[in-house]
Amino acid sequence: MFSHPIDFLHQFLSWYLYCAAQSRFLVSGSADNTMRLWEVQTGKCLFFWEFPTAVKRVAFSEDDDQIVCITEQRMGYQGAVRIFNINRDGDGTQQSKEPVSMFNPIGSKAVVCAFAHTPDLILTGHESGKVALFDAKTGEEVLSNEHAHRDVVTDLQMAQDRTYFITSSKDKTARLHETRTLTVLKTYTTETPLNSAAIAPNKPYVLLGGGQDAMSVTTTSLRQGKFETRFWHKVLEEEVGRVKGHFGPVNTIAVSPKGDCYASGGEDGFIRVHHFDESYFRAKPYGDLEIED
Amino acid sequence: MAPNGVNGVVHDDEGIDYADIESKYQVEYDEGLDNILIVDGVPVIDKSKLEKLLQKIAKDFSRKGCPIKPENITVPWDDAKGKSKGYIFIEFKNADDATRALATMNGHPFDAKHTFLINRFTDFERYMNMDETYHEPPPEEYKPKEHLRAWLADPQGRDQYATYRGDEVEIHWHGKPSQCEVAFSKLNWTDLYISWSPMGTYLATLHRQGVRLWGGPSWEPVQRFAHPLVKLIDFSPNEQYLVTWSYDPIVVREGAEQGPQYFSPEDEGNNIAVWDIKTGHLLRTFPSVYPEGDEAKKQMQWPALKWSPDDKFVARVTPGQQISVYELPGMHLQGKKSIKIEGVIDFEWRPIGDKDREEMEKENKPAANGAPAKVKKVRENMLAYWTPEVQNQPARVTLMNFPGREILRQKNLFNVTECKLYWQNQGDFLCVKVDRHTKTKKSIFCNLEIFRVREKDFPVEIVELKDAVTDFSWEPKGERFALISSNDPNLGNPGPGITIKTEVSFYQLDRSKGDFKLLKTLAGRTSNTVRWSPRGRHVVLATVGSSSKSELEFWDLDFNMDETRRESAPWGTGIQHLGTADHYALTDAEWDPSGRYLATSASAWRHTLENGYAIWDFRGQELEKHILDRFKQFLWRPRPPTLLTKEQQRQIRRNLKEYSRVFDEEDAAEESNVSAELIAHRKRLVDEWNAWRQRCKEELAEERRKRGMKAEPAKKAPEEEEQEEIEVWVDEVIEQTEEVVE
């Protein structure tokens, strides 16, 4: 019944995919109100959870034991954050339908989430531009930064050791935060609304993507849309390069965990996988500065 | 109810002495003598003729519109002699009538011997009572004026440029990146646009009321010219005069200010005005002249008045009839008559080259030494004009000297649609671009008739081209020219999104043969604009005003050789492409006066896409780029010609290495300064970051240990992927033969 081909995952558009660190499982959330667990190697759907509203965002914990997901606030249902345990023994089809924990963040809608540096804290980004930490068990807001951004938080990606993370926003900036305190460490200011931001491992760069709103794309020229992936220096907050290619806004960017390539998905319907060339690893645009990852 | 006064209190006037108030506010009445005039210069007569005289005077006054009656005339009488005293008093009804009579009748010739001289009666009294002792006027305090060319003395030798964006005009310094700064800025400095004078001394701003000139380091107003609703201005080449034009004819309102700086009633209805910049005086006005022909399409030529390069003459053409040349500063028609040329369409003065300038200086020098003044020969200017084909007469290009008005050379041309005259800026060559049609008049091709003006008898050479030429330009101070030709069918009907394919060709004078030969043709371009560096050699090809193409190509025509070896090098090898750049939707491209930088701008006057400006070096490297909405205008400040003699310039060129060493040292010092600061800043940032990371990692390890996990599971060093090498030996037996060894 669930033997869809690998590229046809959900009946409706998928909002988000998240691949586990050990690359065995893939979890996807979709507008068809389901979250599904897939086996990466075969493309088999192992399990699915059904919710009353669409799934906006999914994420694995660091040790792949848990999944967190956000469901949309719609049709009388509050937006909810649910956490599930994943049974990795066996073939993976034996999963619990019930979440270990579930809570409804009050106030502005949560749109993005991830596990923080410890598995008992959930990091969320909100429509108002707020970034907050929630206790995974009780659902209490532990800490928040109300003014992390001035507009919707569009993406939130963790650094490899989860001690800091990057958020992007429609307010045309991306920011680097410390997970423990939620203080803003760095700000990258661009001239277009941003849809995604990623941290490149092993190199001191962050990748930002965005562009004119999809609505106004047809009224702007390709040049003015700025549909490029921008590379910024993580520490010095200076732009170091751009990669062109999409002819629509960039919706999402992900860097491979090894840091040797990155993929970007655009409104134009293309996913572009770029491999970094030799010079990317050799280049030291600011001289010999040892920068800790 | 308060029937009277304030709060119902009725004031009683009686018994109060108002004398002090009355005396204070007493109105001074006229003495009532303003309506009396004294007329002098009246014939001296005896009693018998009195009646006749009075009647005659009354008649004369009445005829001029100032009716008087003989009984209002009082004639003082010298009773001793029995004769009149030769002057009379006339009493008018009121002062206004008297004023009018004074204006019309003063200086009236009464008869052959007598002329009326009229004064007011009150004036006599006034002048009688005048204090005649001389009071020395207090000396006006001397206000030192700022040096108008102070910017040339900039210790860093920087150039300036002006930008106009939104309501703000800014003057910038442009030099090395560290030396670029805003020198001055002002909001609402101009209402229309800004303009530099040709040597950069003045900045002109246009307003409803007229033109204003500014100058000096603090940009004080220098001069103003009251030409209401002025739209166009043009400076004379040596910045002595200014021509202004307004679409609205000049109107002089009643009570308008009078004086040499203002329009007078004679100027009414004209559109063009010529001004002296130093005094601000109006010299003369003209009506605008439109070319003959199609009413709807007619467009005024600008500049409407063309200046001779020495500012001595200014000329205008009345299409089809004549060229009128006016002599400065009087603005009188030279020789009291125009040059009548039937059918004349257009003309151009020949520019003065450096050579001519040197000669002129030599001529002037002995006079300055106090040597016996030579009879100064008037230097002849030269102008070129053309006339189209009329009936059986061919079209004709003529060179004429002026003020000699002697025809130096004439060339007949056939099947001519249009001519354009292009002087090389040293006046060495004149190129006449002749658009010719085939016999059927269906297609147009182009001939270039090049006059070599410095040679005897002005030899003419013809370059024939198959296509229409859209742009032509001489290399400044050079012997080369560039032209853009096109055979695109869309040529001539521009539309949105149409980019016309063009070809760019360079020609150079072959000195051994004395004719112009093709250097190189660049085919398949879209460039429509050629911009030579003001010092020659470098040239930029640009696609301007197109929404889809906006390429800039930088070329060097003397690559890998210096000037002296140009002759010996093989033909056309010096031409080299230096770089290509792109400035989206650019509308203008302009070299700086030194020929080192090029500025391109996208003006909001033309479109609203990515307005702003960029500055490039001569190789096409971008130095600065600013995207600024509502950006309108970019103008380099021109420089006056150098004061160094040829010899001094040569000296500098010879010692260039020495000079450049000084500059290199300066650069290096500065660079290390700047970079030291920047490096320190970066170092600090990185140190902060590293310290924070260290702390983070420790805390994380601590936490993990608490949770009972391995210390650092994250530190999974990217394991080297194990590579297995498999060697495969492939043996292939191709042939086997057996030999029996004996």
Tab-separated table of C-alpha atoms in Angstrom, chain A residues 58-284:
chain	number	residue	atom	x	y	z
A	58	VAL	CA	9.690	18.024	11.268
A	59	ALA	CA	13.083	17.379	12.850
A	60	PHE	CA	15.057	14.495	14.327
A	61	SER	CA	16.870	14.730	17.610
A	62	GLU	CA	20.619	14.525	17.654
A	63	ASP	CA	20.705	10.817	18.458
A	64	ASP	CA	17.804	9.979	16.136
A	65	ASP	CA	15.660	8.759	19.065
A	66	GLN	CA	12.985	11.361	18.714
A	67	ILE	CA	11.099	13.382	16.155
A	68	VAL	CA	9.572	16.772	16.733
A	69	CYS	CA	6.890	18.184	14.480
A	70	ILE	CA	4.767	21.312	14.253
A	71	THR	CA	1.219	21.144	12.981
A	72	GLU	CA	-0.581	24.094	11.576
A	73	GLN	CA	-3.098	26.167	13.453
A	74	ARG	CA	-6.252	25.763	11.394
A	75	MET	CA	-9.933	24.789	11.489
A	76	GLY	CA	-10.280	25.314	15.201
A	77	TYR	CA	-7.169	23.344	16.014
A	78	GLN	CA	-4.359	25.103	17.781
A	79	GLY	CA	-0.890	24.871	16.410
A	80	ALA	CA	0.830	22.046	18.234
A	81	VAL	CA	4.321	20.754	18.824
A	82	ARG	CA	4.496	16.979	19.201
A	83	ILE	CA	7.408	14.798	20.089
A	84	PHE	CA	7.535	11.115	19.149
A	85	ASN	CA	9.905	8.374	20.154
A	86	ILE	CA	11.349	6.369	17.310
A	87	ASN	CA	11.829	2.693	17.680
A	88	ARG	CA	14.924	1.927	15.708
A	89	ASP	CA	14.913	-1.771	16.386
A	90	GLY	CA	13.574	-4.098	13.782
A	91	ASP	CA	12.493	-2.874	10.387
A	92	GLY	CA	11.126	0.398	11.730
A	93	THR	CA	7.492	-0.262	11.044
A	94	GLN	CA	6.730	-0.713	14.755
A	95	GLN	CA	6.174	2.836	15.951
A	96	SER	CA	4.035	4.351	18.605
A	97	LYS	CA	1.068	6.349	17.358
A	98	GLU	CA	1.015	8.493	20.471
A	99	PRO	CA	3.418	11.360	21.080
A	100	VAL	CA	5.553	11.309	24.177
A	101	SER	CA	4.789	14.907	24.644
A	102	MET	CA	2.576	17.507	23.081
A	103	PHE	CA	2.028	21.166	23.805
A	104	ASN	CA	0.513	24.254	22.206
A	105	PRO	CA	2.745	27.269	22.179
A	106	ILE	CA	0.606	30.285	22.960
A	107	GLY	CA	0.955	33.644	21.295
A	108	SER	CA	2.423	33.924	17.844
A	109	LYS	CA	2.324	30.763	15.688
A	110	ALA	CA	5.397	28.549	15.765
A	111	VAL	CA	6.584	27.910	12.218
A	112	VAL	CA	9.971	26.223	12.580
A	113	CYS	CA	11.386	23.941	15.260
A	114	ALA	CA	14.366	21.794	16.177
A	115	PHE	CA	15.844	19.988	19.129
A	116	ALA	CA	18.137	22.258	21.087
A	117	HIS	CA	21.539	21.341	22.488
A	118	THR	CA	19.862	19.001	24.970
A	119	PRO	CA	17.005	16.728	23.922
A	120	ASP	CA	14.732	18.060	26.646
A	121	LEU	CA	14.545	21.482	25.033
A	122	ILE	CA	12.751	22.349	21.807
A	123	LEU	CA	13.754	25.415	19.861
A	124	THR	CA	11.019	27.194	17.913
A	125	GLY	CA	10.831	30.122	15.528
A	126	HIS	CA	7.613	32.104	15.309
A	127	GLU	CA	5.609	34.160	12.878
A	128	SER	CA	6.197	37.320	14.886
A	129	GLY	CA	9.940	36.930	14.599
A	130	LYS	CA	10.231	35.411	18.047
A	131	VAL	CA	12.656	32.613	18.836
A	132	ALA	CA	11.931	30.521	21.932
A	133	LEU	CA	13.042	27.473	23.925
A	134	PHE	CA	10.362	25.112	25.269
A	135	ASP	CA	10.644	22.369	27.784
A	136	ALA	CA	9.999	19.193	25.803
A	137	LYS	CA	8.102	17.462	28.578
A	138	THR	CA	6.022	20.192	30.158
A	139	GLY	CA	5.624	22.473	27.165
A	140	GLU	CA	6.644	25.473	29.239
A	141	GLU	CA	8.424	28.334	27.590
A	142	VAL	CA	11.850	28.342	29.201
A	143	LEU	CA	13.386	31.262	27.394
A	144	SER	CA	12.480	33.547	24.532
A	145	ASN	CA	13.846	36.351	22.423
A	146	GLU	CA	10.783	38.271	21.272
A	147	HIS	CA	12.695	40.507	18.906
A	148	ALA	CA	15.035	38.066	17.264
A	149	HIS	CA	13.558	39.162	13.917
A	150	ARG	CA	11.146	41.819	12.759
A	151	ASP	CA	9.175	39.483	10.497
A	152	VAL	CA	8.346	35.805	10.019
A	153	VAL	CA	11.130	33.403	10.842
A	154	THR	CA	11.431	31.336	7.686
A	155	ASP	CA	14.122	28.839	8.579
A	156	LEU	CA	16.076	27.580	11.546
A	157	GLN	CA	19.074	25.292	11.173
A	158	MET	CA	21.344	24.019	13.915
A	159	ALA	CA	25.100	23.948	13.911
A	160	GLN	CA	26.532	20.460	14.099
A	161	ASP	CA	26.975	20.449	17.862
A	162	ARG	CA	23.711	22.362	18.380
A	163	THR	CA	25.292	25.021	20.547
A	164	TYR	CA	24.335	27.697	18.073
A	165	PHE	CA	21.898	28.025	15.225
A	166	ILE	CA	20.989	30.274	12.324
A	167	THR	CA	17.584	31.726	11.510
A	168	SER	CA	16.444	33.491	8.377
A	169	SER	CA	13.530	35.846	8.107
A	170	LYS	CA	11.412	37.865	5.733
A	171	ASP	CA	12.888	40.944	7.393
A	172	LYS	CA	15.841	40.468	4.996
A	173	THR	CA	18.266	39.386	7.660
A	174	ALA	CA	19.672	36.126	8.879
A	175	ARG	CA	20.962	35.818	12.429
A	176	LEU	CA	23.226	33.524	14.338
A	177	HIS	CA	22.086	32.769	17.913
A	178	GLU	CA	23.555	31.003	20.872
A	179	THR	CA	21.215	28.146	21.759
A	180	ARG	CA	21.694	28.297	25.499
A	181	THR	CA	20.911	31.990	25.940
A	182	LEU	CA	19.199	32.849	22.647
A	183	THR	CA	21.434	35.896	22.330
A	184	VAL	CA	22.082	37.084	18.815
A	185	LEU	CA	25.731	36.581	17.935
A	186	LYS	CA	25.843	37.735	14.344
A	187	THR	CA	23.529	39.438	11.892
A	188	TYR	CA	23.721	39.161	8.112
A	189	THR	CA	21.763	41.930	6.437
A	190	THR	CA	20.762	41.509	2.797
A	191	GLU	CA	18.434	43.394	0.475
A	192	THR	CA	15.839	40.694	-0.140
A	193	PRO	CA	13.503	38.656	2.043
A	194	LEU	CA	15.251	35.436	3.033
A	195	ASN	CA	13.688	31.998	2.915
A	196	SER	CA	16.497	29.835	4.131
A	197	ALA	CA	19.815	29.900	5.899
A	198	ALA	CA	22.316	27.125	6.466
A	199	ILE	CA	25.624	26.788	8.260
A	200	ALA	CA	28.465	25.247	6.298
A	201	PRO	CA	30.371	22.709	8.416
A	202	ASN	CA	34.155	22.970	8.650
A	203	LYS	CA	34.265	26.312	6.857
A	204	PRO	CA	33.397	29.663	8.409
A	205	TYR	CA	30.541	30.400	6.032
A	206	VAL	CA	26.787	30.596	6.149
A	207	LEU	CA	24.581	30.224	3.085
A	208	LEU	CA	21.546	32.431	2.637
A	209	GLY	CA	18.816	32.079	0.043
A	210	GLY	CA	15.715	34.022	-0.797
A	211	GLY	CA	14.501	36.519	-3.287
A	212	GLN	CA	11.513	38.575	-4.147
A	213	ASP	CA	8.215	37.178	-2.937
A	214	ALA	CA	6.779	34.538	-5.213
A	215	MET	CA	3.807	36.833	-5.765
A	216	SER	CA	5.823	39.679	-7.224
A	217	VAL	CA	8.286	37.571	-9.176
A	218	THR	CA	6.618	38.088	-12.505
A	219	THR	CA	6.822	41.830	-12.145
A	220	THR	CA	10.542	41.955	-11.483
A	221	SER	CA	13.380	41.236	-13.803
A	222	LEU	CA	15.665	38.308	-13.155
A	223	ARG	CA	18.441	40.653	-12.178
A	224	GLN	CA	16.380	42.511	-9.673
A	225	GLY	CA	14.987	39.386	-8.050
A	226	LYS	CA	18.368	38.435	-6.610
A	227	PHE	CA	17.667	34.710	-6.744
A	228	GLU	CA	21.171	33.802	-5.765
A	229	THR	CA	22.560	31.734	-2.953
A	230	ARG	CA	24.750	34.058	-0.988
A	231	PHE	CA	27.800	33.019	0.983
A	232	TRP	CA	28.590	35.125	4.012
A	233	HIS	CA	31.507	34.916	6.330
A	234	LYS	CA	30.093	33.552	9.541
A	235	VAL	CA	32.302	35.528	11.905
A	236	LEU	CA	33.119	38.714	9.995
A	237	GLU	CA	29.562	39.242	8.732
A	238	GLU	CA	30.766	40.055	5.222
A	239	GLU	CA	29.453	38.667	1.996
A	240	VAL	CA	32.095	36.573	0.272
A	241	GLY	CA	30.351	35.209	-2.788
A	242	ARG	CA	27.193	34.330	-4.664
A	243	VAL	CA	26.030	31.387	-6.714
A	244	LYS	CA	23.489	32.074	-9.424
A	245	GLY	CA	21.274	29.539	-11.064
A	246	HIS	CA	17.689	29.715	-9.946
A	247	PHE	CA	15.244	31.840	-11.837
A	248	GLY	CA	12.827	32.032	-8.926
A	249	PRO	CA	13.293	32.655	-5.235
A	250	VAL	CA	15.362	30.130	-3.355
A	251	ASN	CA	13.087	28.384	-0.868
A	252	THR	CA	15.457	26.114	0.937
A	253	ILE	CA	19.153	25.435	1.281
A	254	ALA	CA	20.901	22.505	2.905
A	255	VAL	CA	24.605	21.820	3.199
A	256	SER	CA	25.792	18.245	3.313
A	257	PRO	CA	27.033	17.233	6.781
A	258	LYS	CA	30.494	16.725	5.376
A	259	GLY	CA	30.451	20.214	3.933
A	260	ASP	CA	31.452	19.210	0.449
A	261	CYS	CA	28.313	20.177	-1.393
A	262	TYR	CA	25.031	21.925	-0.923
A	263	ALA	CA	21.568	21.734	-2.395
A	264	SER	CA	19.100	24.495	-2.990
A	265	GLY	CA	15.452	24.254	-3.910
A	266	GLY	CA	13.816	27.093	-5.748
A	267	GLU	CA	10.373	28.372	-6.549
A	268	ASP	CA	11.273	27.628	-10.155
A	269	GLY	CA	10.815	23.901	-9.404
A	270	PHE	CA	14.470	22.953	-9.579
A	271	ILE	CA	16.675	21.416	-6.967
A	272	ARG	CA	20.256	22.281	-7.692
A	273	VAL	CA	23.075	20.319	-6.111
A	274	HIS	CA	26.341	22.206	-6.166
A	275	HIS	CA	29.651	20.583	-5.296
A	276	PHE	CA	32.248	22.900	-3.880
A	277	ASP	CA	35.343	22.951	-5.986
A	278	GLU	CA	38.957	22.813	-4.897
A	279	SER	CA	39.261	26.546	-4.472
A	280	TYR	CA	36.425	26.658	-1.950
A	281	PHE	CA	38.447	24.555	0.464
A	282	ARG	CA	41.734	26.257	-0.232
A	283	ALA	CA	40.518	29.849	-0.302
A	284	LYS	CA	41.276	32.004	2.671
